[in-house]
Amino acid sequence: MRAPIEAETLRRYRRAADYLAAAMIHLKDNVLLTEPLRREHLKPRPLGHWGTCPGLTLVYAGLNRLVAETGQRTLLITGPGHGAPAIHANLWLEGTHAEYDPALSVNGHGLAELVRRFSWPGGFPSHLSPEVPGVIHEGGELGYALATAFGAAFDDPGLLVACVIGDGEAETGPTAASWHSPKFTGPDDGRVLPILHLNGYKIASPTIYATMPDDELTAYFTGCGWTPLIVDVRGTGDPDTPLADALARAHRQDTGPPPMIVLRSTKGRGLPATSPDGTPLEGTFHAHQVPLPGAAEDPDQLAELERWLRSYRPEELFDADGVPAGDLLTVPPEPSLRLGRVPQANGGTLRRDLPLPDIGKFAVAVAGRGAVEESPTGVLGGWLAELVRQAPQTFRVVCPDELESNNLGALLDVTDRQFARDVPGYTEHLGKRGRVLEVLSEHLCQGWLQGYLLTGRHGLFPCYEAFVSIVDSMVNQYAKFLKMSGEVHWRAPVASLNYLLTSDGWRQEHNGYSHQGPGFINQMLTKKADTARIYFPPDANTLLETMHRCLSSTGLINVVAAGKQSGPVWLSPDEARAHCRAGAAVWPWAGDEGEPDVVLACAGTTPTVETLAAAQLLADAAPDLRVRVVNVVDLLSLCPPGRHPNGLSEKAFAECFGEDVPVVFAFHGYPSAVYEVLHGRPATQRFHVHGYREEGTTTTPFALLADNGMTRHDLAADAVGRARGWSSAGGDLARGFRHRRDELLRLSCRDGEDPAEITGWRWSR
Amino acid sequence: MRAPIEAETLRRYRRAADYLAAAMIHLKDNVLLTEPLRREHLKPRPLGHWGTCPGLTLVYAGLNRLVAETGQRTLLITGPGHGAPAIHANLWLEGTHAEYDPALSVNGHGLAELVRRFSWPGGFPSHLSPEVPGVIHEGGELGYALATAFGAAFDDPGLLVACVIGDGEAETGPTAASWHSPKFTGPDDGRVLPILHLNGYKIASPTIYATMPDDELTAYFTGCGWTPLIVDVRGTGDPDTPLADALARAHRQDTGPPPMIVLRSTKGRGLPATSPDGTPLEGTFHAHQVPLPGAAEDPDQLAELERWLRSYRPEELFDADGVPAGDLLTVPPEPSLRLGRVPQANGGTLRRDLPLPDIGKFAVAVAGRGAVEESPTGVLGGWLAELVRQAPQTFRVVCPDELESNNLGALLDVTDRQFARDVPGYTEHLGKRGRVLEVLSEHLCQGWLQGYLLTGRHGLFPCYEAFVSIVDSMVNQYAKFLKMSGEVHWRAPVASLNYLLTSDGWRQEHNGYSHQGPGFINQMLTKKADTARIYFPPDANTLLETMHRCLSSTGLINVVAAGKQSGPVWLSPDEARAHCRAGAAVWPWAGDEGEPDVVLACAGTTPTVETLAAAQLLADAAPDLRVRVVNVVDLLSLCPPGRHPNGLSEKAFAECFGEDVPVVFAFHGYPSAVYEVLHGRPATQRFHVHGYREEGTTTTPFALLADNGMTRHDLAADAVGRARGWSSAGGDLARGFRHRRDELLRLSCRDGEDPAEITGWRWSR
């Protein structure tokens, strides 16, 4: 706890940071203006966003003061990640940059390097990114800062997460939903202090929130459950004191609705009023990006740029060697409390393995192939409940109100859904503390989980498969964060982001066409090979094994698609382990040994059942046909090994699929996903993929399969039609299978439910 | 304007509708309970959601009264689309169902058919869908009702769009953002009346909004700029009168903040308090779906179901023939005003062709191949401005604050960004009326545009390519809506949904890795062939032609990716037209005639430049090498014709790509997209696709190309390395090209900008 920082010191500190930020955007040389500014000192491609920088430094300086005075452990999340120059300036002044990279030492060399390196090939990107210490949120795509902040705060009671939200970002849906997050925080969670930074404009227009008068803002945030503190520093007076007062008040407050700050500031504060051509600058959207972009060509702009930069009087702030004046260095708190140094921002260093229960106790005993039926997610729920029972305060399940609907209700026997408010009406499994966070917003689930994982914890996101695409773009950005983190030597890997996709389109119960959509798989296929994993465990035991692997892994995005309805268990726990290790394998017990006439391959719960039933049909109807059955649990094992580390070796691939034998592939998702991963394998034209083709709506499971050509009869018909050496005999058989399918379809549709002879099938080979 | 409907009549009307909704969920026979209820009368697979139905009918009845009394033209958008039974009941009672389908006539036959057909194979899905009259919004995936409602209201000044938003849906981000929509409506737009329906619970938990006390709700919606009217009908009193009063007040109000209604009702009102096993039903989340799902097996549940259904006393509401009592039929307004009949709900019938300007005046005169450089989007902006100048009140541009950034600023010379509020600060091109809607929420852009298109108008959505994935899931649902609409005989096709993806990753200016992402293309590839179109016009003239075709089309989702930076114009307007018609074609002037040793193919603005530059490099360095250059403007033309209607015939495909010649393909997006569309074409292993592979961040354009193996040197090296008959000579040449690339890369990175020798290239063949 230190004495308050002098107001003049804080002002000088901000002048230095603002100067550095402006220099970063424009200069590559003469960075302290020790000589007259010339064209060759300028970056030829000035890239950056100035408008939000002075406001960010105001906040950073204010937080420095708060932290120095109170010792509050604080993580800063910067929603306007394009205000990176301001963050860099502060990280350099506080010495954090120098700690992570000696080339950025707190002297003239480091300063020159910092300025040059910003928005420069091989240097720092123009936005915040994992290369920047203290950062767990890029703020490139807008909307997720506040949810990420709450994720970081869960289960870290001593932590304050300060979160700057730009007024552009505030217009996004995910941000608007995030304001309700305090309704989900519990007594053992840290606190989030949102600072809504209103500087009036986005790229070219006024923002919604900046055009709201104070009384509307107060009403809005009061309605969301906050105590809004409005700080307006647009005048010419001292901005530090009102902000400091609000921060101190926010920090003190420990009863009543939590505090949030609305900071009204002047966009691009410090710029000239107009550019030489008369374009208004300070306080308008023209201050948003590079304020004087033509300085390299236009002598008037160059002169204006020099006047602007010199208005910060760098010579008063840095000595001849570029070392900041001594008073400036008193502003940042002691090293361990500096915003850039907080260990939560490098969460991998805090990550500890989860105490995963042994799966043996939860696995299903297998009496015969498919003889026992269990709900895969139901069995998983029991295992997850045991994990939660061991009470790790580092594991959470986020879910859009679908935990029970997804048959994971066993979790709720051992923990509650966490909800902050008293609910007078009837509830079940709702409490002030709980490992489960349920909110009908996939965006919030994802944002919370990202913040939680990036600060060193673990989690699982079960989701209706069709609706997980709501977070497609968040996953894009998260995958980018992971990829870049892997290239930063000081970042330790964080726990993987784990999706459990269930309530899939094949068995949708109360829902119809809108609830069918396996496109997230295709989305994941666009990700880097060192990031994405996609699993289709075919039964309960394989799901247990798969999830054990996922929750043990780091640095990945794991997508696991599994059924929730009761279904056959095919593999013993040991077999499941071996199967997961292989990725894809022949199931010898399900087909013929030796060289096959046709391969029946499958990936996914429902396709596996249909494929094995097809093999049964074929064994009965065409005993001479040699059928091999292959199950794929790891979709990316189909990729050539050069394209994906999980890709089967050429030899293993050939052991599964032969080299020129026809393959009839029953796939959980769009057939295109299989074609895509197969590219580069030999003779891919022999693969004939059955999958979801956007047909069918509210109907029986059998009719839905038939609409998409995925019944066992379709697979069997395709197999005999394509099998080597079966071109003549196969035709009749195929017609027979299709005829039978149509008969059963009529029956299924007539009665409004699949008759027992359809669903009552048993493996009998 | 009619006399007010008697309160008792309205109550009886609602009893009838509630009865029908309950019957739809449970019964397939004995639908008027003319005999004791038996197991065989039940649907074997009862699917549906009861909880929200009584509330929806309360609203529907209240709107009927309002419309009957005022003659107000009204469109209803039902956010809780799973409350479909209630909507069906009302549509049947008002005779709309009978108009669209005589089998659903207003008598016992129609009633039995309606009840049976709900959630039945081949019948009505369990959710609202395009098969249902009056519907432009499914409400399967939640979050978009309110934005869609605003879209429907734009430019339709006499229309009232009543929009029910469930309290589950209210938790979503897109809904939370949508509350700000009135800030964007103008004096010539219709009105939206949101009705937030709080019945306490989602699937298994309390909802956020239902747990907010009245003062918070009032504060929240006042802050959003509404006049909230809270109607609490949870008590046992008459619910119709307080709702009618609020509706009348909302309808009268024409100054001050617009009215919205918060309707607190009892979930599943009318159910027994508990089920036979003691589970609480009415007023809890156990009322959400099928209230008595075990009635077919459990005699106690069956008896309870019968008691519940008989509590509506159907015999008092329907005569022996199943015709509703006469007083019930007085509730719906006159036919032309019925909620199910409003023409805006079948917008294709209102759609008129846009007065598209001739593109000739705007096309770029071509002096030589690539000799003139123009910004494709800049040229398009001029054409769009001319369209807007002709003042069609049926065309809007929605954009997330990126119109100028995407170089479409010419539009703003002829129209403003529409914004309802006075902004005291500096603005440009902002007005109370304007064809442009800019908000930093892709969700709002998409939702508004969907509502606008589905009510018969036209629009364009320009978007940063990387961020359009924010609406992936909305596009999924919209594509489903289009697909099902096409199967409904009375739905007329609506104008296509047109995306202009620009500010792509190859030329990202102020941004970095977070702003790179061509995944929307892969997302579109999962859509039905009769829905999705994906275009890569290589220059300004081809973009004009492409956009003309898109804005003339109906029923499609058109994705057009085009550059915003100045770039070479390759084709004359006539050539552009022919090229768009072909989809893909040899550019004979860019390569060699006759049988090639290698094909250089390209799709996308930047890949086309690099490919032609590669052809130039090859012509200079390897004059004996026979190179064919193919440009692909329609990505789906690569699909086999059996898979996509735009697929090139086998002959046309072979004319472009030969049959076994190696193809080096430079692609704008992920290479996987090309591999996917090519599946099924002969010998696809000869295609070697260069594209975006998630490498590079803020850097020079050349470095970004190099990071992703997409420079002209990479393409040329690959071409000579793979060309037929060039295996020995090709190796040296390839090394030379790669060496040159590395040299230029060093130069580019050293100077922070591509030197003139890289960018200054000109086509000289």
PDB file of N, CA and C in Angstrom, chain B residues 224-245:
ATOM      1  N   CYS B 224     -33.152   1.138 -22.635  1.00  0.00           N
ATOM      2  CA  CYS B 224     -33.052   0.755 -24.053  1.00  0.00           C
ATOM      3  C   CYS B 224     -33.835   1.710 -24.952  1.00  0.00           C
ATOM      4  N   GLY B 225     -34.638   2.569 -24.353  1.00  0.00           N
ATOM      5  CA  GLY B 225     -35.363   3.544 -25.156  1.00  0.00           C
ATOM      6  C   GLY B 225     -36.817   3.179 -25.420  1.00  0.00           C
ATOM      7  N   TRP B 226     -37.387   2.338 -24.574  1.00  0.00           N
ATOM      8  CA  TRP B 226     -38.777   1.953 -24.717  1.00  0.00           C
ATOM      9  C   TRP B 226     -39.621   2.530 -23.577  1.00  0.00           C
ATOM     10  N   THR B 227     -40.924   2.501 -23.762  1.00  0.00           N
ATOM     11  CA  THR B 227     -41.857   2.723 -22.666  1.00  0.00           C
ATOM     12  C   THR B 227     -42.399   1.354 -22.264  1.00  0.00           C
ATOM     13  N   PRO B 228     -41.848   0.762 -21.206  1.00  0.00           N
ATOM     14  CA  PRO B 228     -42.297  -0.584 -20.848  1.00  0.00           C
ATOM     15  C   PRO B 228     -43.657  -0.569 -20.138  1.00  0.00           C
ATOM     16  N   LEU B 229     -44.516  -1.459 -20.543  1.00  0.00           N
ATOM     17  CA  LEU B 229     -45.822  -1.634 -19.911  1.00  0.00           C
ATOM     18  C   LEU B 229     -45.842  -3.049 -19.337  1.00  0.00           C
ATOM     19  N   ILE B 230     -45.879  -3.152 -18.031  1.00  0.00           N
ATOM     20  CA  ILE B 230     -45.815  -4.479 -17.411  1.00  0.00           C
ATOM     21  C   ILE B 230     -47.227  -4.995 -17.152  1.00  0.00           C
ATOM     22  N   VAL B 231     -47.516  -6.157 -17.696  1.00  0.00           N
ATOM     23  CA  VAL B 231     -48.835  -6.779 -17.534  1.00  0.00           C
ATOM     24  C   VAL B 231     -48.620  -8.107 -16.825  1.00  0.00           C
ATOM     25  N   ASP B 232     -49.121  -8.206 -15.624  1.00  0.00           N
ATOM     26  CA  ASP B 232     -48.916  -9.421 -14.838  1.00  0.00           C
ATOM     27  C   ASP B 232     -50.239 -10.167 -14.738  1.00  0.00           C
ATOM     28  N   VAL B 233     -50.329 -11.293 -15.399  1.00  0.00           N
ATOM     29  CA  VAL B 233     -51.588 -12.047 -15.401  1.00  0.00           C
ATOM     30  C   VAL B 233     -51.422 -13.385 -14.687  1.00  0.00           C
ATOM     31  N   ARG B 234     -50.467 -13.422 -13.745  1.00  0.00           N
ATOM     32  CA  ARG B 234     -50.236 -14.698 -13.070  1.00  0.00           C
ATOM     33  C   ARG B 234     -51.320 -15.032 -12.054  1.00  0.00           C
ATOM     34  N   GLY B 235     -52.094 -14.027 -11.629  1.00  0.00           N
ATOM     35  CA  GLY B 235     -53.153 -14.296 -10.658  1.00  0.00           C
ATOM     36  C   GLY B 235     -54.310 -15.042 -11.300  1.00  0.00           C
ATOM     37  N   THR B 236     -55.373 -15.184 -10.570  1.00  0.00           N
ATOM     38  CA  THR B 236     -56.504 -15.955 -11.095  1.00  0.00           C
ATOM     39  C   THR B 236     -57.501 -15.068 -11.823  1.00  0.00           C
ATOM     40  N   GLY B 237     -57.280 -13.753 -11.805  1.00  0.00           N
ATOM     41  CA  GLY B 237     -58.251 -12.839 -12.415  1.00  0.00           C
ATOM     42  C   GLY B 237     -58.238 -12.906 -13.929  1.00  0.00           C
ATOM     43  N   ASP B 238     -59.028 -12.039 -14.524  1.00  0.00           N
ATOM     44  CA  ASP B 238     -59.163 -11.939 -15.971  1.00  0.00           C
ATOM     45  C   ASP B 238     -57.859 -11.440 -16.599  1.00  0.00           C
ATOM     46  N   PRO B 239     -57.222 -12.238 -17.437  1.00  0.00           N
ATOM     47  CA  PRO B 239     -55.976 -11.773 -18.043  1.00  0.00           C
ATOM     48  C   PRO B 239     -56.194 -10.925 -19.302  1.00  0.00           C
ATOM     49  N   ASP B 240     -57.372 -11.056 -19.921  1.00  0.00           N
ATOM     50  CA  ASP B 240     -57.574 -10.411 -21.218  1.00  0.00           C
ATOM     51  C   ASP B 240     -57.633  -8.888 -21.090  1.00  0.00           C
ATOM     52  N   THR B 241     -58.300  -8.415 -20.035  1.00  0.00           N
ATOM     53  CA  THR B 241     -58.487  -6.978 -19.934  1.00  0.00           C
ATOM     54  C   THR B 241     -57.171  -6.231 -19.714  1.00  0.00           C
ATOM     55  N   PRO B 242     -56.343  -6.648 -18.760  1.00  0.00           N
ATOM     56  CA  PRO B 242     -55.082  -5.901 -18.613  1.00  0.00           C
ATOM     57  C   PRO B 242     -54.227  -5.949 -19.879  1.00  0.00           C
ATOM     58  N   LEU B 243     -54.229  -7.090 -20.562  1.00  0.00           N
ATOM     59  CA  LEU B 243     -53.449  -7.146 -21.798  1.00  0.00           C
ATOM     60  C   LEU B 243     -54.067  -6.239 -22.858  1.00  0.00           C
ATOM     61  N   ALA B 244     -55.410  -6.272 -22.946  1.00  0.00           N
ATOM     62  CA  ALA B 244     -56.077  -5.426 -23.940  1.00  0.00           C
ATOM     63  C   ALA B 244     -55.778  -3.955 -23.665  1.00  0.00           C
ATOM     64  N   ASP B 245     -55.795  -3.587 -22.388  1.00  0.00           N
ATOM     65  CA  ASP B 245     -55.506  -2.198 -22.054  1.00  0.00           C
ATOM     66  C   ASP B 245     -54.096  -1.813 -22.508  1.00  0.00           C
TER      67      ASP B 245
END
